[in-house]
Amino acid sequence: MDVNRTISDVRRSIELLKKEGKRIAFVPTMGALHQGHIELIRQAHKQGDTVVVSIFVNPEQFGPDEDFDSYPRELENDLQKCRDENVSLVFAPDRGEVYDDDKKLSIEIDSLNKFMCGAIRPGFFEGVLLIVNKLFNIITPDVAVFGQKDIQQFQIISRMIQEFNHNVELVMAPIVRANDGLALSSRNAYLTAEQRTTAPGLYRALQFIKKQILDGVKTPKLLIEHQISELEAKGFEIDYLDMFSLKTLHPENTLQEGQKYILAGAVWLGKTRLIDNFLIEL
Ligand code: PAF
């Protein structure tokens, strides 16, 4: 497995892979790889002949009060996991390789950023688009795999590919869960043992609401409010928990047959932020 730290090196490696006629499947990550990332890599193997992973904790997607400094960094461990999963190439640049201090341009996002995490974390998705845009230009993958857990990220990247004419196919990998339902995340490492036993409460609340909706509830507002109160009573602080249109990413109070929705929540347990969602097609 090749590990490249500079843009010029990774471009050379990619050129060689392309000369060999390889279809390149790309998995962008911020490292601290867990089973969720392993699933992204396995999906990528199904989509292409060779898998390229990037590992870069992107400063542009962290707010000033967020956990950029404490975000887990375990490069050697991550590289071993990539070797074990037959990744061909890892791009692991330093901040200075990717960002110029004299940056003059940025990407703006309109209505897709108005609700969910976009409303709560100003600048987050702009930072994500900036790095994903750069990575697509550097790696020039044929296909890129992102997880359903970050569904708003997936939808906004999908829009960027369309509007900026990136020549890359986008594939969504399903959420990977622990046995008790908790969606895997690098940030789960922050949970105390006690919080870890409480944490699947978000999954259970979403699952309960989903079942009611599939059983015919078309105006789930009260149901959702009740689940929010229950979660608060267990010690969760709620950023949001609601039904959103998959297309617009705006909240929907009245659900309609034939439409696709995201039932999504973002909550805090102490200093750990958890997100989770279900896709619901009526
Ligand atoms: O989903 C993530 O891990 C990050 O947002 C991404 C796509 C690697 C960009 O930094």
CSV table of C-alpha atoms and ligand atoms in Angstrom, one decimal:
chain,number,residue,atom,x,y,z
A,1,MET,CA,0.0,0.0,0.0
A,2,ASP,CA,1.4,3.4,-1.0
A,3,VAL,CA,1.1,6.3,1.5
A,4,ASN,CA,1.4,9.7,-0.1
A,5,ARG,CA,1.7,12.9,1.9
A,6,THR,CA,1.9,15.5,-0.9
A,7,ILE,CA,-0.4,16.4,-3.7
A,8,SER,CA,2.3,15.9,-6.4
A,9,ASP,CA,3.1,12.4,-5.1
A,10,VAL,CA,-0.6,11.3,-4.9
A,11,ARG,CA,-1.2,12.7,-8.4
A,12,ARG,CA,1.7,10.6,-9.7
A,13,SER,CA,0.3,7.5,-8.0
A,14,ILE,CA,-3.2,8.1,-9.4
A,15,GLU,CA,-1.8,8.6,-12.9
A,16,LEU,CA,-0.1,5.2,-12.7
A,17,LEU,CA,-3.3,3.5,-11.5
A,18,LYS,CA,-5.2,5.2,-14.3
A,19,LYS,CA,-2.5,4.1,-16.8
A,20,GLU,CA,-3.2,0.5,-15.7
A,21,GLY,CA,-6.8,1.1,-16.5
A,22,LYS,CA,-8.0,0.9,-12.9
A,23,ARG,CA,-11.4,2.3,-12.0
A,24,ILE,CA,-10.7,4.3,-8.8
A,25,ALA,CA,-13.0,4.1,-5.9
A,26,PHE,CA,-12.4,6.8,-3.3
A,27,VAL,CA,-13.2,6.9,0.4
A,28,PRO,CA,-12.5,10.3,2.1
A,29,THR,CA,-12.1,10.1,5.9
A,30,MET,CA,-10.9,12.1,8.8
A,31,GLY,CA,-9.2,9.0,10.2
A,32,ALA,CA,-9.8,7.3,13.6
A,33,LEU,CA,-11.2,4.5,11.4
A,34,HIS,CA,-13.9,2.3,12.8
A,35,GLN,CA,-16.1,-0.5,11.4
A,36,GLY,CA,-18.3,2.2,9.7
A,37,HIS,CA,-15.2,3.3,7.6
A,38,ILE,CA,-14.3,-0.3,7.0
A,39,GLU,CA,-17.8,-0.8,5.5
A,40,LEU,CA,-17.2,2.3,3.3
A,41,ILE,CA,-13.9,0.7,2.1
A,42,ARG,CA,-15.7,-2.7,1.4
A,43,GLN,CA,-18.4,-0.9,-0.6
A,44,ALA,CA,-15.6,0.9,-2.5
A,45,HIS,CA,-14.0,-2.5,-3.4
A,46,LYS,CA,-17.4,-3.5,-4.9
A,47,GLN,CA,-17.5,-0.3,-7.0
A,48,GLY,CA,-14.0,-0.1,-8.4
A,49,ASP,CA,-10.8,-2.0,-9.2
A,50,THR,CA,-8.7,-0.1,-6.7
A,51,VAL,CA,-9.5,1.8,-3.5
A,52,VAL,CA,-7.9,5.1,-2.5
A,53,VAL,CA,-8.5,6.4,1.1
A,54,SER,CA,-7.8,10.0,2.3
A,55,ILE,CA,-7.1,10.7,5.9
A,56,PHE,CA,-7.2,14.3,6.8
A,57,VAL,CA,-8.8,16.1,9.9
A,58,ASN,CA,-10.2,19.0,8.0
A,59,PRO,CA,-9.9,22.2,10.1
A,60,GLU,CA,-12.3,24.1,7.8
A,61,GLN,CA,-15.3,22.0,9.0
A,62,PHE,CA,-14.8,22.7,12.7
A,63,GLY,CA,-16.3,25.7,14.4
A,64,PRO,CA,-14.1,27.8,16.8
A,65,ASP,CA,-15.7,26.0,19.8
A,66,GLU,CA,-15.7,22.5,18.3
A,67,ASP,CA,-13.4,19.6,18.9
A,68,PHE,CA,-10.7,20.1,16.2
A,69,ASP,CA,-7.8,19.9,18.7
A,70,SER,CA,-9.1,16.8,20.6
A,71,TYR,CA,-10.4,15.0,17.5
A,72,PRO,CA,-8.9,11.5,17.6
A,73,ARG,CA,-5.7,11.1,15.4
A,74,GLU,CA,-4.3,7.6,15.1
A,75,LEU,CA,-2.5,7.5,11.7
A,76,GLU,CA,-0.4,4.4,12.2
A,77,ASN,CA,-3.4,2.4,13.4
A,78,ASP,CA,-5.5,3.7,10.5
A,79,LEU,CA,-2.8,2.8,8.0
A,80,GLN,CA,-2.8,-0.8,9.3
A,81,LYS,CA,-6.5,-1.0,9.0
A,82,CYS,CA,-6.3,0.2,5.4
A,83,ARG,CA,-3.6,-2.4,4.7
A,84,ASP,CA,-5.8,-5.1,6.2
A,85,GLU,CA,-8.6,-4.0,3.8
A,86,ASN,CA,-6.4,-4.1,0.7
A,87,VAL,CA,-6.5,-0.3,0.1
A,88,SER,CA,-4.0,0.5,-2.7
A,89,LEU,CA,-3.2,4.1,-1.8
A,90,VAL,CA,-3.7,6.4,1.2
A,91,PHE,CA,-3.4,10.2,0.9
A,92,ALA,CA,-2.6,11.7,4.3
A,93,PRO,CA,-1.6,15.3,3.8
A,94,ASP,CA,-0.7,17.9,6.4
A,95,ARG,CA,-2.8,21.0,6.7
A,96,GLY,CA,-0.2,23.2,4.9
A,97,GLU,CA,-0.3,20.8,1.9
A,98,VAL,CA,-4.0,21.3,1.5
A,99,TYR,CA,-4.7,24.9,2.6
A,100,ASP,CA,-3.0,28.1,1.6
A,101,ASP,CA,-3.1,30.7,4.4
A,102,ASP,CA,-3.9,33.2,1.8
A,103,LYS,CA,-7.2,31.6,0.8
A,104,LYS,CA,-9.5,34.0,-1.2
A,105,LEU,CA,-12.4,31.8,-2.3
A,106,SER,CA,-15.1,29.9,-0.5
A,107,ILE,CA,-18.2,27.8,-1.4
A,108,GLU,CA,-21.6,29.0,-0.4
A,109,ILE,CA,-24.6,26.6,0.1
A,110,ASP,CA,-28.2,27.8,-0.1
A,111,SER,CA,-31.3,26.2,1.2
A,112,LEU,CA,-29.9,22.7,1.7
A,113,ASN,CA,-27.9,24.1,4.6
A,114,LYS,CA,-30.9,25.8,6.4
A,115,PHE,CA,-32.0,23.0,8.7
A,116,MET,CA,-30.5,19.9,10.4
A,117,CYS,CA,-26.7,20.2,11.1
A,118,GLY,CA,-26.4,23.1,8.7
A,119,ALA,CA,-28.5,25.3,10.9
A,120,ILE,CA,-26.6,24.3,14.1
A,121,ARG,CA,-23.0,24.2,12.8
A,122,PRO,CA,-22.4,27.4,10.8
A,123,GLY,CA,-19.7,26.9,8.2
A,124,PHE,CA,-19.6,23.1,8.7
A,125,PHE,CA,-20.9,22.1,5.3
A,126,GLU,CA,-19.0,24.9,3.5
A,127,GLY,CA,-15.8,23.4,5.1
A,128,VAL,CA,-16.9,19.9,4.0
A,129,LEU,CA,-17.5,21.0,0.4
A,130,LEU,CA,-14.2,22.8,0.3
A,131,ILE,CA,-12.2,19.7,1.2
A,132,VAL,CA,-14.3,17.3,-0.8
A,133,ASN,CA,-14.0,19.6,-3.9
A,134,LYS,CA,-10.3,19.7,-3.4
A,135,LEU,CA,-10.0,15.9,-2.9
A,136,PHE,CA,-12.1,15.2,-6.0
A,137,ASN,CA,-9.8,17.5,-8.0
A,138,ILE,CA,-6.7,15.8,-6.6
A,139,ILE,CA,-7.7,12.2,-6.7
A,140,THR,CA,-10.1,12.4,-9.7
A,141,PRO,CA,-11.9,9.2,-8.6
A,142,ASP,CA,-14.4,7.4,-10.8
A,143,VAL,CA,-16.6,6.7,-7.8
A,144,ALA,CA,-16.7,8.0,-4.2
A,145,VAL,CA,-18.3,6.4,-1.2
A,146,PHE,CA,-19.9,8.3,1.7
A,147,GLY,CA,-22.0,7.1,4.6
A,148,GLN,CA,-25.7,7.4,5.2
A,149,LYS,CA,-25.0,8.5,8.7
A,150,ASP,CA,-24.0,11.9,7.4
A,151,ILE,CA,-27.1,12.1,5.2
A,152,GLN,CA,-27.1,15.9,4.9
A,153,GLN,CA,-23.5,15.8,3.9
A,154,PHE,CA,-24.3,13.2,1.3
A,155,GLN,CA,-27.1,15.2,-0.2
A,156,ILE,CA,-25.1,18.4,-0.3
A,157,ILE,CA,-22.1,16.6,-2.0
A,158,SER,CA,-24.5,15.1,-4.5
A,159,ARG,CA,-25.7,18.6,-5.4
A,160,MET,CA,-22.1,19.8,-5.6
A,161,ILE,CA,-21.2,17.0,-8.0
A,162,GLN,CA,-24.2,18.0,-10.2
A,163,GLU,CA,-23.7,21.8,-10.1
A,164,PHE,CA,-19.8,21.8,-10.3
A,165,ASN,CA,-19.8,19.0,-13.0
A,166,HIS,CA,-17.5,16.6,-11.1
A,167,ASN,CA,-17.1,13.5,-13.1
A,168,VAL,CA,-17.6,11.1,-10.2
A,169,GLU,CA,-20.3,8.7,-9.3
A,170,LEU,CA,-21.6,8.9,-5.7
A,171,VAL,CA,-22.4,5.8,-3.6
A,172,MET,CA,-24.1,5.7,-0.2
A,173,ALA,CA,-23.1,3.1,2.3
A,174,PRO,CA,-25.5,2.1,5.0
A,175,ILE,CA,-25.1,3.1,8.7
A,176,VAL,CA,-23.1,0.6,10.7
A,177,ARG,CA,-24.4,0.0,14.2
A,178,ALA,CA,-23.2,-1.5,17.4
A,179,ASN,CA,-25.2,-4.5,18.7
A,180,ASP,CA,-27.4,-2.2,20.8
A,181,GLY,CA,-28.1,0.0,17.7
A,182,LEU,CA,-25.8,2.9,18.4
A,183,ALA,CA,-24.5,4.3,15.0
A,184,LEU,CA,-20.7,4.0,14.9
A,185,SER,CA,-18.8,7.2,14.9
A,186,SER,CA,-15.2,8.3,15.7
A,187,ARG,CA,-16.7,10.6,18.3
A,188,ASN,CA,-18.2,7.7,20.3
A,189,ALA,CA,-14.7,7.4,21.8
A,190,TYR,CA,-15.6,10.5,23.9
A,191,LEU,CA,-18.5,8.7,25.7
A,192,THR,CA,-18.0,7.6,29.3
A,193,ALA,CA,-19.0,4.1,30.1
A,194,GLU,CA,-22.3,5.3,31.6
A,195,GLN,CA,-23.0,7.6,28.6
A,196,ARG,CA,-22.3,4.7,26.3
A,197,THR,CA,-25.2,2.7,27.9
A,198,THR,CA,-27.5,5.7,27.5
A,199,ALA,CA,-26.4,6.6,23.9
A,200,PRO,CA,-28.5,4.0,22.0
A,201,GLY,CA,-31.6,5.9,23.3
A,202,LEU,CA,-31.4,8.1,20.1
A,203,TYR,CA,-31.5,5.1,17.9
A,204,ARG,CA,-34.4,3.6,19.9
A,205,ALA,CA,-36.4,6.9,19.7
A,206,LEU,CA,-35.9,7.1,15.9
A,207,GLN,CA,-36.8,3.5,15.5
A,208,PHE,CA,-40.0,4.0,17.6
A,209,ILE,CA,-41.1,7.0,15.5
A,210,LYS,CA,-40.3,5.2,12.3
A,211,LYS,CA,-42.5,2.3,13.2
A,212,GLN,CA,-45.4,4.6,14.0
A,213,ILE,CA,-45.0,6.3,10.7
A,214,LEU,CA,-44.8,3.1,8.8
A,215,ASP,CA,-48.0,2.0,10.7
A,216,GLY,CA,-49.8,5.1,9.3
A,217,VAL,CA,-49.1,8.2,11.4
A,218,LYS,CA,-49.0,11.0,8.8
A,219,THR,CA,-48.6,14.0,11.2
A,220,PRO,CA,-45.8,12.9,13.6
A,221,LYS,CA,-45.2,16.2,15.3
A,222,LEU,CA,-46.6,15.3,18.7
A,223,LEU,CA,-45.1,11.8,18.6
A,224,ILE,CA,-41.7,13.4,17.9
A,225,GLU,CA,-42.1,16.0,20.7
A,226,HIS,CA,-42.9,13.2,23.1
A,227,GLN,CA,-39.7,11.3,22.1
A,228,ILE,CA,-37.7,14.5,22.5
A,229,SER,CA,-39.1,14.9,26.1
A,230,GLU,CA,-38.2,11.3,26.9
A,231,LEU,CA,-34.7,11.7,25.6
A,232,GLU,CA,-34.3,14.9,27.6
A,233,ALA,CA,-35.4,13.1,30.7
A,234,LYS,CA,-32.6,10.6,30.1
A,235,GLY,CA,-30.0,13.4,29.9
A,236,PHE,CA,-29.8,14.1,26.2
A,237,GLU,CA,-29.7,17.6,24.9
A,238,ILE,CA,-31.4,17.9,21.6
A,239,ASP,CA,-30.0,19.9,18.6
A,240,TYR,CA,-32.8,18.6,16.5
A,241,LEU,CA,-35.0,15.6,16.0
A,242,ASP,CA,-37.5,15.8,13.1
A,243,MET,CA,-38.8,14.5,9.8
A,244,PHE,CA,-37.2,16.2,6.7
A,245,SER,CA,-37.8,15.9,3.0
A,246,LEU,CA,-34.9,13.9,1.4
A,247,LYS,CA,-35.0,16.3,-1.5
A,248,THR,CA,-35.1,19.7,0.1
A,249,LEU,CA,-33.7,18.8,3.6
A,250,HIS,CA,-36.5,21.0,5.1
A,251,PRO,CA,-38.7,19.8,7.9
A,252,GLU,CA,-42.1,18.2,7.0
A,253,ASN,CA,-45.1,18.2,9.3
A,254,THR,CA,-47.5,16.3,7.0
A,255,LEU,CA,-46.2,13.2,5.3
A,256,GLN,CA,-47.4,12.1,1.9
A,257,GLU,CA,-47.5,8.8,0.1
A,258,GLY,CA,-44.9,8.3,-2.6
A,259,GLN,CA,-42.4,10.8,-0.9
A,260,LYS,CA,-39.0,10.1,0.6
A,261,TYR,CA,-38.1,11.4,4.0
A,262,ILE,CA,-35.2,11.5,6.5
A,263,LEU,CA,-36.1,10.9,10.1
A,264,ALA,CA,-33.0,12.4,11.7
A,265,GLY,CA,-31.7,13.5,15.1
A,266,ALA,CA,-28.6,15.2,16.5
A,267,VAL,CA,-28.2,15.2,20.3
A,268,TRP,CA,-25.6,15.7,22.9
A,269,LEU,CA,-24.7,13.4,25.8
A,270,GLY,CA,-22.3,15.4,27.9
A,271,LYS,CA,-19.6,16.7,25.5
A,272,THR,CA,-20.4,14.1,22.8
A,273,ARG,CA,-22.6,14.9,19.8
A,274,LEU,CA,-24.4,12.0,18.3
A,275,ILE,CA,-26.2,11.9,15.0
A,276,ASP,CA,-28.4,9.2,13.4
A,277,ASN,CA,-31.1,8.8,10.8
A,278,PHE,CA,-33.5,6.5,9.0
A,279,LEU,CA,-34.5,6.9,5.4
A,280,ILE,CA,-38.3,6.5,5.0
A,281,GLU,CA,-40.1,6.0,1.7
A,282,LEU,CA,-43.9,6.2,2.0
B,1,PAF,O1,-17.5,12.5,6.6
B,1,PAF,C1,-16.3,12.8,7.0
B,1,PAF,O2,-15.6,12.1,7.6
B,1,PAF,C2,-15.8,14.2,6.5
B,1,PAF,O3,-16.8,15.1,6.6
B,1,PAF,C3,-15.2,14.2,5.1
B,1,PAF,C4,-16.2,13.8,4.0
B,1,PAF,C5,-14.0,13.2,5.1
B,1,PAF,C6,-14.6,15.5,4.8
B,1,PAF,O4,-13.6,15.9,5.7
